Amino acid sequence: MINYKKQNLFGVDYSIVDYELASDIIIEAALERKSLGASALAVHGLITSVNDHKLQHQLKKLDLIVPDGQPIRWALNNLYKVNLKDRVYGPTLTLHVLEKANKHKLNLFLYGSTKNTLKYFKGFINNHYPNIKITGIHEDRFREPTVDEDISDINNINNSQAHLVLVGRGCPRQEKWVSSHIGKINGAMLAVGAAFDFHAGIVKQSPSWMQNIGLEWLFRLSQEPKRLWKRYLFTNSQFIYIYLKHKIVGK
């Protein structure tokens, strides 16, 4: 069992890990077919949980929440001196996990997203990680499943003998799904959201220099202004407010 520390940031227990450690934790669980829940949670997900206590409770059940986003890393380093050298960005973590899954010839299940994205994401995985066997795919219904549908989904995933389940339902729907399926899915579940679209080539990733200085949100806003302007206006502002409150008054 791999040991790692956690630090609470605004109600969420972030794991103090880098890409290597985080991917090792996920792959170890996958090899053991241990039911593990993991998420790459950026500012949007964190602030959503601040405003939704039910979601915050669901996040508590996850085994591994990595600091996806430079602001998350900066806040953890500044408030708790944890010395994180880099963030653990979901799409990049996905590549680390796929590389190790390929080495161990693991079975993979893709859950969520659209038919078109899944088609191209599957092609990406087949081309770059040929030892991975994709044993199942399930498109997102874009609604919550009925009880019977959920039972069917669980049976399909477990019957596929998947060691690893990548979940791309968007935040926070994917985190809720992973949280509610710990102990039901016989493998490691990783909520990675936009990684499906990025690696499928459907959506462009921001330039590395923008990612490094915490401006990825600005690039994504320029790509989808109508859908994202409210998210970034309110979540980024609230994140700064809460951070300053913790910094100044300590709570």
PDB file of C-alpha atoms in Angstrom:
ATOM      1  CA  MET A   1       0.000   0.000   0.000  1.00  0.00           C
ATOM      2  CA  ILE A   2       1.394   3.378  -1.052  1.00  0.00           C
ATOM      3  CA  ASN A   3       1.397   6.033   1.662  1.00  0.00           C
ATOM      4  CA  TYR A   4       0.696   9.686   0.910  1.00  0.00           C
ATOM      5  CA  LYS A   5      -0.368  12.774   2.811  1.00  0.00           C
ATOM      6  CA  LYS A   6      -3.515  14.857   2.463  1.00  0.00           C
ATOM      7  CA  GLN A   7      -4.185  18.513   3.243  1.00  0.00           C
ATOM      8  CA  ASN A   8      -7.590  20.111   3.607  1.00  0.00           C
ATOM      9  CA  LEU A   9      -8.192  23.104   1.351  1.00  0.00           C
ATOM     10  CA  PHE A  10     -11.523  24.876   1.857  1.00  0.00           C
ATOM     11  CA  GLY A  11     -13.188  21.608   2.907  1.00  0.00           C
ATOM     12  CA  VAL A  12     -11.626  19.288   0.328  1.00  0.00           C
ATOM     13  CA  ASP A  13      -8.884  16.805   1.236  1.00  0.00           C
ATOM     14  CA  TYR A  14      -6.252  17.166  -1.467  1.00  0.00           C
ATOM     15  CA  SER A  15      -3.613  14.472  -1.807  1.00  0.00           C
ATOM     16  CA  ILE A  16      -0.079  15.832  -1.742  1.00  0.00           C
ATOM     17  CA  VAL A  17       1.193  13.946  -4.767  1.00  0.00           C
ATOM     18  CA  ASP A  18       2.939  14.410  -8.099  1.00  0.00           C
ATOM     19  CA  TYR A  19       2.196  12.659 -11.400  1.00  0.00           C
ATOM     20  CA  GLU A  20       4.411   9.687 -10.598  1.00  0.00           C
ATOM     21  CA  LEU A  21       2.963   9.019  -7.155  1.00  0.00           C
ATOM     22  CA  ALA A  22      -0.657   9.643  -8.184  1.00  0.00           C
ATOM     23  CA  SER A  23      -0.430   7.295 -11.173  1.00  0.00           C
ATOM     24  CA  ASP A  24       1.304   4.640  -9.038  1.00  0.00           C
ATOM     25  CA  ILE A  25      -1.549   4.775  -6.506  1.00  0.00           C
ATOM     26  CA  ILE A  26      -4.156   4.372  -9.242  1.00  0.00           C
ATOM     27  CA  ILE A  27      -2.328   1.552 -11.029  1.00  0.00           C
ATOM     28  CA  GLU A  28      -1.668  -0.318  -7.772  1.00  0.00           C
ATOM     29  CA  ALA A  29      -5.410  -0.328  -7.053  1.00  0.00           C
ATOM     30  CA  ALA A  30      -6.181  -1.306 -10.658  1.00  0.00           C
ATOM     31  CA  LEU A  31      -3.814  -4.290 -10.525  1.00  0.00           C
ATOM     32  CA  GLU A  32      -5.447  -5.455  -7.285  1.00  0.00           C
ATOM     33  CA  ARG A  33      -8.929  -4.747  -8.687  1.00  0.00           C
ATOM     34  CA  LYS A  34      -9.453  -2.592  -5.634  1.00  0.00           C
ATOM     35  CA  SER A  35     -12.408  -0.212  -5.776  1.00  0.00           C
ATOM     36  CA  LEU A  36     -10.689   3.173  -5.661  1.00  0.00           C
ATOM     37  CA  GLY A  37     -12.112   6.616  -6.415  1.00  0.00           C
ATOM     38  CA  ALA A  38      -9.856   9.352  -7.777  1.00  0.00           C
ATOM     39  CA  SER A  39     -10.420  12.818  -9.193  1.00  0.00           C
ATOM     40  CA  ALA A  40      -8.415  15.669 -10.663  1.00  0.00           C
ATOM     41  CA  LEU A  41     -10.187  18.622  -9.040  1.00  0.00           C
ATOM     42  CA  ALA A  42      -9.497  22.178 -10.183  1.00  0.00           C
ATOM     43  CA  VAL A  43     -10.824  25.516  -8.885  1.00  0.00           C
ATOM     44  CA  HIS A  44     -14.289  25.059 -10.410  1.00  0.00           C
ATOM     45  CA  GLY A  45     -14.842  21.744  -8.627  1.00  0.00           C
ATOM     46  CA  LEU A  46     -13.429  23.028  -5.346  1.00  0.00           C
ATOM     47  CA  ILE A  47     -15.637  26.115  -5.273  1.00  0.00           C
ATOM     48  CA  THR A  48     -18.686  24.101  -6.350  1.00  0.00           C
ATOM     49  CA  SER A  49     -18.111  21.919  -3.285  1.00  0.00           C
ATOM     50  CA  VAL A  50     -17.824  25.005  -1.052  1.00  0.00           C
ATOM     51  CA  ASN A  51     -21.324  25.983  -2.163  1.00  0.00           C
ATOM     52  CA  ASP A  52     -22.729  22.447  -2.130  1.00  0.00           C
ATOM     53  CA  HIS A  53     -22.221  20.630   1.157  1.00  0.00           C
ATOM     54  CA  LYS A  54     -23.678  17.401  -0.241  1.00  0.00           C
ATOM     55  CA  LEU A  55     -20.976  17.400  -2.912  1.00  0.00           C
ATOM     56  CA  GLN A  56     -18.339  18.162  -0.275  1.00  0.00           C
ATOM     57  CA  HIS A  57     -19.509  15.110   1.663  1.00  0.00           C
ATOM     58  CA  GLN A  58     -19.329  12.988  -1.490  1.00  0.00           C
ATOM     59  CA  LEU A  59     -15.783  14.184  -2.174  1.00  0.00           C
ATOM     60  CA  LYS A  60     -14.774  13.026   1.317  1.00  0.00           C
ATOM     61  CA  LYS A  61     -15.366   9.450   0.150  1.00  0.00           C
ATOM     62  CA  LEU A  62     -12.796   9.680  -2.640  1.00  0.00           C
ATOM     63  CA  ASP A  63      -9.445   8.061  -1.992  1.00  0.00           C
ATOM     64  CA  LEU A  64      -7.388  10.432  -4.120  1.00  0.00           C
ATOM     65  CA  ILE A  65      -8.053  14.067  -5.092  1.00  0.00           C
ATOM     66  CA  VAL A  66      -5.119  15.568  -6.950  1.00  0.00           C
ATOM     67  CA  PRO A  67      -4.365  19.313  -7.151  1.00  0.00           C
ATOM     68  CA  ASP A  68      -5.444  19.990 -10.736  1.00  0.00           C
ATOM     69  CA  GLY A  69      -4.805  23.669 -11.403  1.00  0.00           C
ATOM     70  CA  GLN A  70      -1.967  26.040 -10.581  1.00  0.00           C
ATOM     71  CA  PRO A  71      -4.116  28.116  -8.173  1.00  0.00           C
ATOM     72  CA  ILE A  72      -4.784  24.955  -6.144  1.00  0.00           C
ATOM     73  CA  ARG A  73      -1.058  24.201  -6.002  1.00  0.00           C
ATOM     74  CA  TRP A  74      -0.185  27.781  -5.099  1.00  0.00           C
ATOM     75  CA  ALA A  75      -2.767  27.865  -2.308  1.00  0.00           C
ATOM     76  CA  LEU A  76      -1.609  24.544  -0.831  1.00  0.00           C
ATOM     77  CA  ASN A  77       2.035  25.620  -0.971  1.00  0.00           C
ATOM     78  CA  ASN A  78       1.359  29.044   0.492  1.00  0.00           C
ATOM     79  CA  LEU A  79      -1.013  27.996   3.257  1.00  0.00           C
ATOM     80  CA  TYR A  80       0.574  24.671   4.232  1.00  0.00           C
ATOM     81  CA  LYS A  81       4.157  24.720   2.854  1.00  0.00           C
ATOM     82  CA  VAL A  82       3.721  21.333   1.163  1.00  0.00           C
ATOM     83  CA  ASN A  83       6.268  22.176  -1.556  1.00  0.00           C
ATOM     84  CA  LEU A  84       4.358  20.876  -4.558  1.00  0.00           C
ATOM     85  CA  LYS A  85       6.626  21.346  -7.571  1.00  0.00           C
ATOM     86  CA  ASP A  86       3.801  21.181 -10.094  1.00  0.00           C
ATOM     87  CA  ARG A  87       0.069  20.734 -10.306  1.00  0.00           C
ATOM     88  CA  VAL A  88      -1.352  17.325 -11.253  1.00  0.00           C
ATOM     89  CA  TYR A  89      -3.340  18.204 -14.343  1.00  0.00           C
ATOM     90  CA  GLY A  90      -6.082  15.693 -15.176  1.00  0.00           C
ATOM     91  CA  PRO A  91      -5.312  15.244 -18.903  1.00  0.00           C
ATOM     92  CA  THR A  92      -1.594  14.798 -18.179  1.00  0.00           C
ATOM     93  CA  LEU A  93      -2.291  12.432 -15.282  1.00  0.00           C
ATOM     94  CA  THR A  94      -4.432  10.427 -17.689  1.00  0.00           C
ATOM     95  CA  LEU A  95      -1.403   9.947 -19.954  1.00  0.00           C
ATOM     96  CA  HIS A  96       0.751   8.803 -17.033  1.00  0.00           C
ATOM     97  CA  VAL A  97      -1.937   6.322 -16.004  1.00  0.00           C
ATOM     98  CA  LEU A  98      -2.391   5.044 -19.566  1.00  0.00           C
ATOM     99  CA  GLU A  99       1.372   4.607 -19.973  1.00  0.00           C
ATOM    100  CA  LYS A 100       1.559   2.427 -16.861  1.00  0.00           C
ATOM    101  CA  ALA A 101      -1.646   0.590 -17.766  1.00  0.00           C
ATOM    102  CA  ASN A 102      -0.068  -0.179 -21.135  1.00  0.00           C
ATOM    103  CA  LYS A 103       3.032  -1.562 -19.424  1.00  0.00           C
ATOM    104  CA  HIS A 104       0.888  -3.901 -17.310  1.00  0.00           C
ATOM    105  CA  LYS A 105      -1.505  -4.760 -20.187  1.00  0.00           C
ATOM    106  CA  LEU A 106      -4.558  -3.688 -18.211  1.00  0.00           C
ATOM    107  CA  ASN A 107      -8.202  -3.720 -19.259  1.00  0.00           C
ATOM    108  CA  LEU A 108      -9.871  -0.322 -19.582  1.00  0.00           C
ATOM    109  CA  PHE A 109     -13.478   0.869 -19.542  1.00  0.00           C
ATOM    110  CA  LEU A 110     -14.468   4.328 -20.811  1.00  0.00           C
ATOM    111  CA  TYR A 111     -17.543   5.794 -19.125  1.00  0.00           C
ATOM    112  CA  GLY A 112     -19.139   9.087 -20.182  1.00  0.00           C
ATOM    113  CA  SER A 113     -18.809  11.722 -22.898  1.00  0.00           C
ATOM    114  CA  THR A 114     -20.324  11.538 -26.396  1.00  0.00           C
ATOM    115  CA  LYS A 115     -20.241   8.875 -29.098  1.00  0.00           C
ATOM    116  CA  ASN A 116     -18.006  11.043 -31.293  1.00  0.00           C
ATOM    117  CA  THR A 117     -15.508  11.870 -28.540  1.00  0.00           C
ATOM    118  CA  LEU A 118     -15.354   8.243 -27.409  1.00  0.00           C
ATOM    119  CA  LYS A 119     -14.663   7.114 -30.968  1.00  0.00           C
ATOM    120  CA  TYR A 120     -11.626   9.369 -31.299  1.00  0.00           C
ATOM    121  CA  PHE A 121     -10.434   8.859 -27.726  1.00  0.00           C
ATOM    122  CA  LYS A 122     -10.530   5.097 -28.257  1.00  0.00           C
ATOM    123  CA  GLY A 123      -8.487   5.559 -31.438  1.00  0.00           C
ATOM    124  CA  PHE A 124      -5.962   7.675 -29.545  1.00  0.00           C
ATOM    125  CA  ILE A 125      -5.540   4.978 -26.894  1.00  0.00           C
ATOM    126  CA  ASN A 126      -5.278   2.162 -29.459  1.00  0.00           C
ATOM    127  CA  ASN A 127      -2.607   4.070 -31.390  1.00  0.00           C
ATOM    128  CA  HIS A 128      -0.472   5.155 -28.452  1.00  0.00           C
ATOM    129  CA  TYR A 129      -1.050   2.369 -25.914  1.00  0.00           C
ATOM    130  CA  PRO A 130      -1.554  -0.845 -27.923  1.00  0.00           C
ATOM    131  CA  ASN A 131      -1.225  -3.187 -24.939  1.00  0.00           C
ATOM    132  CA  ILE A 132      -4.307  -1.722 -23.267  1.00  0.00           C
ATOM    133  CA  LYS A 133      -7.472  -3.665 -24.001  1.00  0.00           C
ATOM    134  CA  ILE A 134     -10.585  -1.466 -24.062  1.00  0.00           C
ATOM    135  CA  THR A 135     -13.154  -3.930 -22.771  1.00  0.00           C
ATOM    136  CA  GLY A 136     -16.127  -1.583 -22.629  1.00  0.00           C
ATOM    137  CA  ILE A 137     -17.478   1.826 -23.564  1.00  0.00           C
ATOM    138  CA  HIS A 138     -20.569   3.622 -22.293  1.00  0.00           C
ATOM    139  CA  GLU A 139     -21.781   6.941 -23.655  1.00  0.00           C
ATOM    140  CA  ASP A 140     -23.089   9.499 -21.178  1.00  0.00           C
ATOM    141  CA  ARG A 141     -26.874   9.705 -20.929  1.00  0.00           C
ATOM    142  CA  PHE A 142     -26.477  13.325 -19.800  1.00  0.00           C
ATOM    143  CA  ARG A 143     -28.843  12.575 -16.969  1.00  0.00           C
ATOM    144  CA  GLU A 144     -28.595  10.403 -13.894  1.00  0.00           C
ATOM    145  CA  PRO A 145     -29.362   6.709 -14.484  1.00  0.00           C
ATOM    146  CA  THR A 146     -32.419   4.994 -13.093  1.00  0.00           C
ATOM    147  CA  VAL A 147     -31.841   2.350 -10.424  1.00  0.00           C
ATOM    148  CA  ASP A 148     -32.122  -0.414 -13.019  1.00  0.00           C
ATOM    149  CA  GLU A 149     -29.819   1.404 -15.442  1.00  0.00           C
ATOM    150  CA  ASP A 150     -27.238   1.919 -12.713  1.00  0.00           C
ATOM    151  CA  ILE A 151     -27.283  -1.761 -11.778  1.00  0.00           C
ATOM    152  CA  SER A 152     -26.863  -2.615 -15.458  1.00  0.00           C
ATOM    153  CA  ASP A 153     -23.922  -0.200 -15.788  1.00  0.00           C
ATOM    154  CA  ILE A 154     -22.196  -1.671 -12.731  1.00  0.00           C
ATOM    155  CA  ASN A 155     -22.670  -5.214 -14.040  1.00  0.00           C
ATOM    156  CA  ASN A 156     -21.398  -4.254 -17.498  1.00  0.00           C
ATOM    157  CA  ILE A 157     -18.249  -2.653 -16.078  1.00  0.00           C
ATOM    158  CA  ASN A 158     -17.496  -5.504 -13.696  1.00  0.00           C
ATOM    159  CA  ASN A 159     -18.281  -8.180 -16.276  1.00  0.00           C
ATOM    160  CA  SER A 160     -15.880  -6.484 -18.696  1.00  0.00           C
ATOM    161  CA  GLN A 161     -13.054  -7.343 -16.277  1.00  0.00           C
ATOM    162  CA  ALA A 162     -11.838  -3.751 -16.437  1.00  0.00           C
ATOM    163  CA  HIS A 163      -8.977  -2.943 -14.101  1.00  0.00           C
ATOM    164  CA  LEU A 164      -9.409   0.772 -14.710  1.00  0.00           C
ATOM    165  CA  VAL A 165     -12.398   3.015 -15.453  1.00  0.00           C
ATOM    166  CA  LEU A 166     -11.871   6.480 -16.899  1.00  0.00           C
ATOM    167  CA  VAL A 167     -14.889   8.675 -16.184  1.00  0.00           C
ATOM    168  CA  GLY A 168     -15.607  11.730 -18.336  1.00  0.00           C
ATOM    169  CA  ARG A 169     -18.941  13.181 -17.292  1.00  0.00           C
ATOM    170  CA  GLY A 170     -17.884  16.732 -16.478  1.00  0.00           C
ATOM    171  CA  CYS A 171     -17.378  18.221 -13.029  1.00  0.00           C
ATOM    172  CA  PRO A 172     -19.047  17.641 -10.590  1.00  0.00           C
ATOM    173  CA  ARG A 173     -21.220  14.907 -12.154  1.00  0.00           C
ATOM    174  CA  GLN A 174     -18.231  12.631 -12.618  1.00  0.00           C
ATOM    175  CA  GLU A 175     -17.065  13.067  -9.009  1.00  0.00           C
ATOM    176  CA  LYS A 176     -20.559  12.260  -7.749  1.00  0.00           C
ATOM    177  CA  TRP A 177     -20.656   9.137  -9.907  1.00  0.00           C
ATOM    178  CA  VAL A 178     -17.237   7.915  -8.787  1.00  0.00           C
ATOM    179  CA  SER A 179     -18.043   8.597  -5.127  1.00  0.00           C
ATOM    180  CA  SER A 180     -21.312   6.669  -5.288  1.00  0.00           C
ATOM    181  CA  HIS A 181     -19.672   3.653  -6.977  1.00  0.00           C
ATOM    182  CA  ILE A 182     -16.794   3.045  -4.574  1.00  0.00           C
ATOM    183  CA  GLY A 183     -17.272  -0.505  -3.335  1.00  0.00           C
ATOM    184  CA  LYS A 184     -19.467  -1.345  -6.336  1.00  0.00           C
ATOM    185  CA  ILE A 185     -16.943  -1.182  -9.176  1.00  0.00           C
ATOM    186  CA  ASN A 186     -14.143  -3.753  -8.987  1.00  0.00           C
ATOM    187  CA  GLY A 187     -11.346  -1.489 -10.125  1.00  0.00           C
ATOM    188  CA  ALA A 188      -9.833   1.976  -9.996  1.00  0.00           C
ATOM    189  CA  MET A 189     -12.050   4.855 -11.156  1.00  0.00           C
ATOM    190  CA  LEU A 190     -10.503   8.127 -12.310  1.00  0.00           C
ATOM    191  CA  ALA A 191     -12.646  11.204 -13.017  1.00  0.00           C
ATOM    192  CA  VAL A 192     -10.782  13.225 -15.625  1.00  0.00           C
ATOM    193  CA  GLY A 193     -13.460  15.164 -17.521  1.00  0.00           C
ATOM    194  CA  ALA A 194     -11.895  17.242 -20.260  1.00  0.00           C
ATOM    195  CA  ALA A 195      -9.145  14.660 -20.860  1.00  0.00           C
ATOM    196  CA  PHE A 196     -11.579  12.767 -23.096  1.00  0.00           C
ATOM    197  CA  ASP A 197     -12.114  15.764 -25.390  1.00  0.00           C
ATOM    198  CA  PHE A 198      -8.474  16.890 -25.310  1.00  0.00           C
ATOM    199  CA  HIS A 199      -6.953  13.524 -26.190  1.00  0.00           C
ATOM    200  CA  ALA A 200      -9.690  12.811 -28.723  1.00  0.00           C
ATOM    201  CA  GLY A 201      -8.648  16.030 -30.473  1.00  0.00           C
ATOM    202  CA  ILE A 202     -12.119  17.537 -30.115  1.00  0.00           C
ATOM    203  CA  VAL A 203     -11.057  20.466 -27.920  1.00  0.00           C
ATOM    204  CA  LYS A 204      -7.726  22.311 -28.014  1.00  0.00           C
ATOM    205  CA  GLN A 205      -5.568  22.490 -24.911  1.00  0.00           C
ATOM    206  CA  SER A 206      -4.093  25.804 -23.881  1.00  0.00           C
ATOM    207  CA  PRO A 207      -0.401  26.527 -24.625  1.00  0.00           C
ATOM    208  CA  SER A 208       1.961  25.249 -21.949  1.00  0.00           C
ATOM    209  CA  TRP A 209       3.062  28.769 -20.998  1.00  0.00           C
ATOM    210  CA  MET A 210      -0.530  29.699 -20.166  1.00  0.00           C
ATOM    211  CA  GLN A 211      -0.920  26.516 -18.123  1.00  0.00           C
ATOM    212  CA  ASN A 212       2.282  27.205 -16.203  1.00  0.00           C
ATOM    213  CA  ILE A 213       1.201  30.681 -15.060  1.00  0.00           C
ATOM    214  CA  GLY A 214      -2.356  29.671 -14.212  1.00  0.00           C
ATOM    215  CA  LEU A 215      -4.085  31.199 -17.243  1.00  0.00           C
ATOM    216  CA  GLU A 216      -5.509  28.039 -18.765  1.00  0.00           C
ATOM    217  CA  TRP A 217      -8.965  29.251 -17.751  1.00  0.00           C
ATOM    218  CA  LEU A 218      -8.514  32.319 -19.979  1.00  0.00           C
ATOM    219  CA  PHE A 219      -7.723  30.157 -23.005  1.00  0.00           C
ATOM    220  CA  ARG A 220     -10.723  27.918 -22.369  1.00  0.00           C
ATOM    221  CA  LEU A 221     -12.906  30.982 -21.900  1.00  0.00           C
ATOM    222  CA  SER A 222     -11.784  32.274 -25.300  1.00  0.00           C
ATOM    223  CA  GLN A 223     -12.786  28.934 -26.839  1.00  0.00           C
ATOM    224  CA  GLU A 224     -16.227  28.682 -25.193  1.00  0.00           C
ATOM    225  CA  PRO A 225     -17.173  32.164 -23.898  1.00  0.00           C
ATOM    226  CA  LYS A 226     -20.958  31.658 -23.755  1.00  0.00           C
ATOM    227  CA  ARG A 227     -20.692  28.446 -21.737  1.00  0.00           C
ATOM    228  CA  LEU A 228     -17.821  29.348 -19.429  1.00  0.00           C
ATOM    229  CA  TRP A 229     -17.958  33.071 -18.618  1.00  0.00           C
ATOM    230  CA  LYS A 230     -20.191  32.676 -15.569  1.00  0.00           C
ATOM    231  CA  ARG A 231     -18.169  29.732 -14.282  1.00  0.00           C
ATOM    232  CA  TYR A 232     -14.879  31.611 -14.337  1.00  0.00           C
ATOM    233  CA  LEU A 233     -16.249  34.971 -13.224  1.00  0.00           C
ATOM    234  CA  PHE A 234     -17.872  33.600 -10.092  1.00  0.00           C
ATOM    235  CA  THR A 235     -15.671  30.623  -9.195  1.00  0.00           C
ATOM    236  CA  ASN A 236     -12.358  32.430  -9.688  1.00  0.00           C
ATOM    237  CA  SER A 237     -13.569  35.457  -7.704  1.00  0.00           C
ATOM    238  CA  GLN A 238     -14.847  33.280  -4.872  1.00  0.00           C
ATOM    239  CA  PHE A 239     -11.625  31.265  -4.799  1.00  0.00           C
ATOM    240  CA  ILE A 240      -9.561  34.453  -4.396  1.00  0.00           C
ATOM    241  CA  TYR A 241     -11.906  35.724  -1.673  1.00  0.00           C
ATOM    242  CA  ILE A 242     -11.769  32.479   0.333  1.00  0.00           C
ATOM    243  CA  TYR A 243      -8.010  32.203  -0.085  1.00  0.00           C
ATOM    244  CA  LEU A 244      -7.468  35.741   1.207  1.00  0.00           C
ATOM    245  CA  LYS A 245      -9.827  35.067   4.090  1.00  0.00           C
ATOM    246  CA  HIS A 246      -7.803  32.001   5.084  1.00  0.00           C
ATOM    247  CA  LYS A 247      -4.561  33.883   4.640  1.00  0.00           C
ATOM    248  CA  ILE A 248      -5.593  36.903   6.712  1.00  0.00           C
ATOM    249  CA  VAL A 249      -7.860  35.501   9.408  1.00  0.00           C
ATOM    250  CA  GLY A 250      -6.940  31.817   9.225  1.00  0.00           C
ATOM    251  CA  LYS A 251     -10.434  30.446   8.548  1.00  0.00           C
TER     252      LYS A 251
END
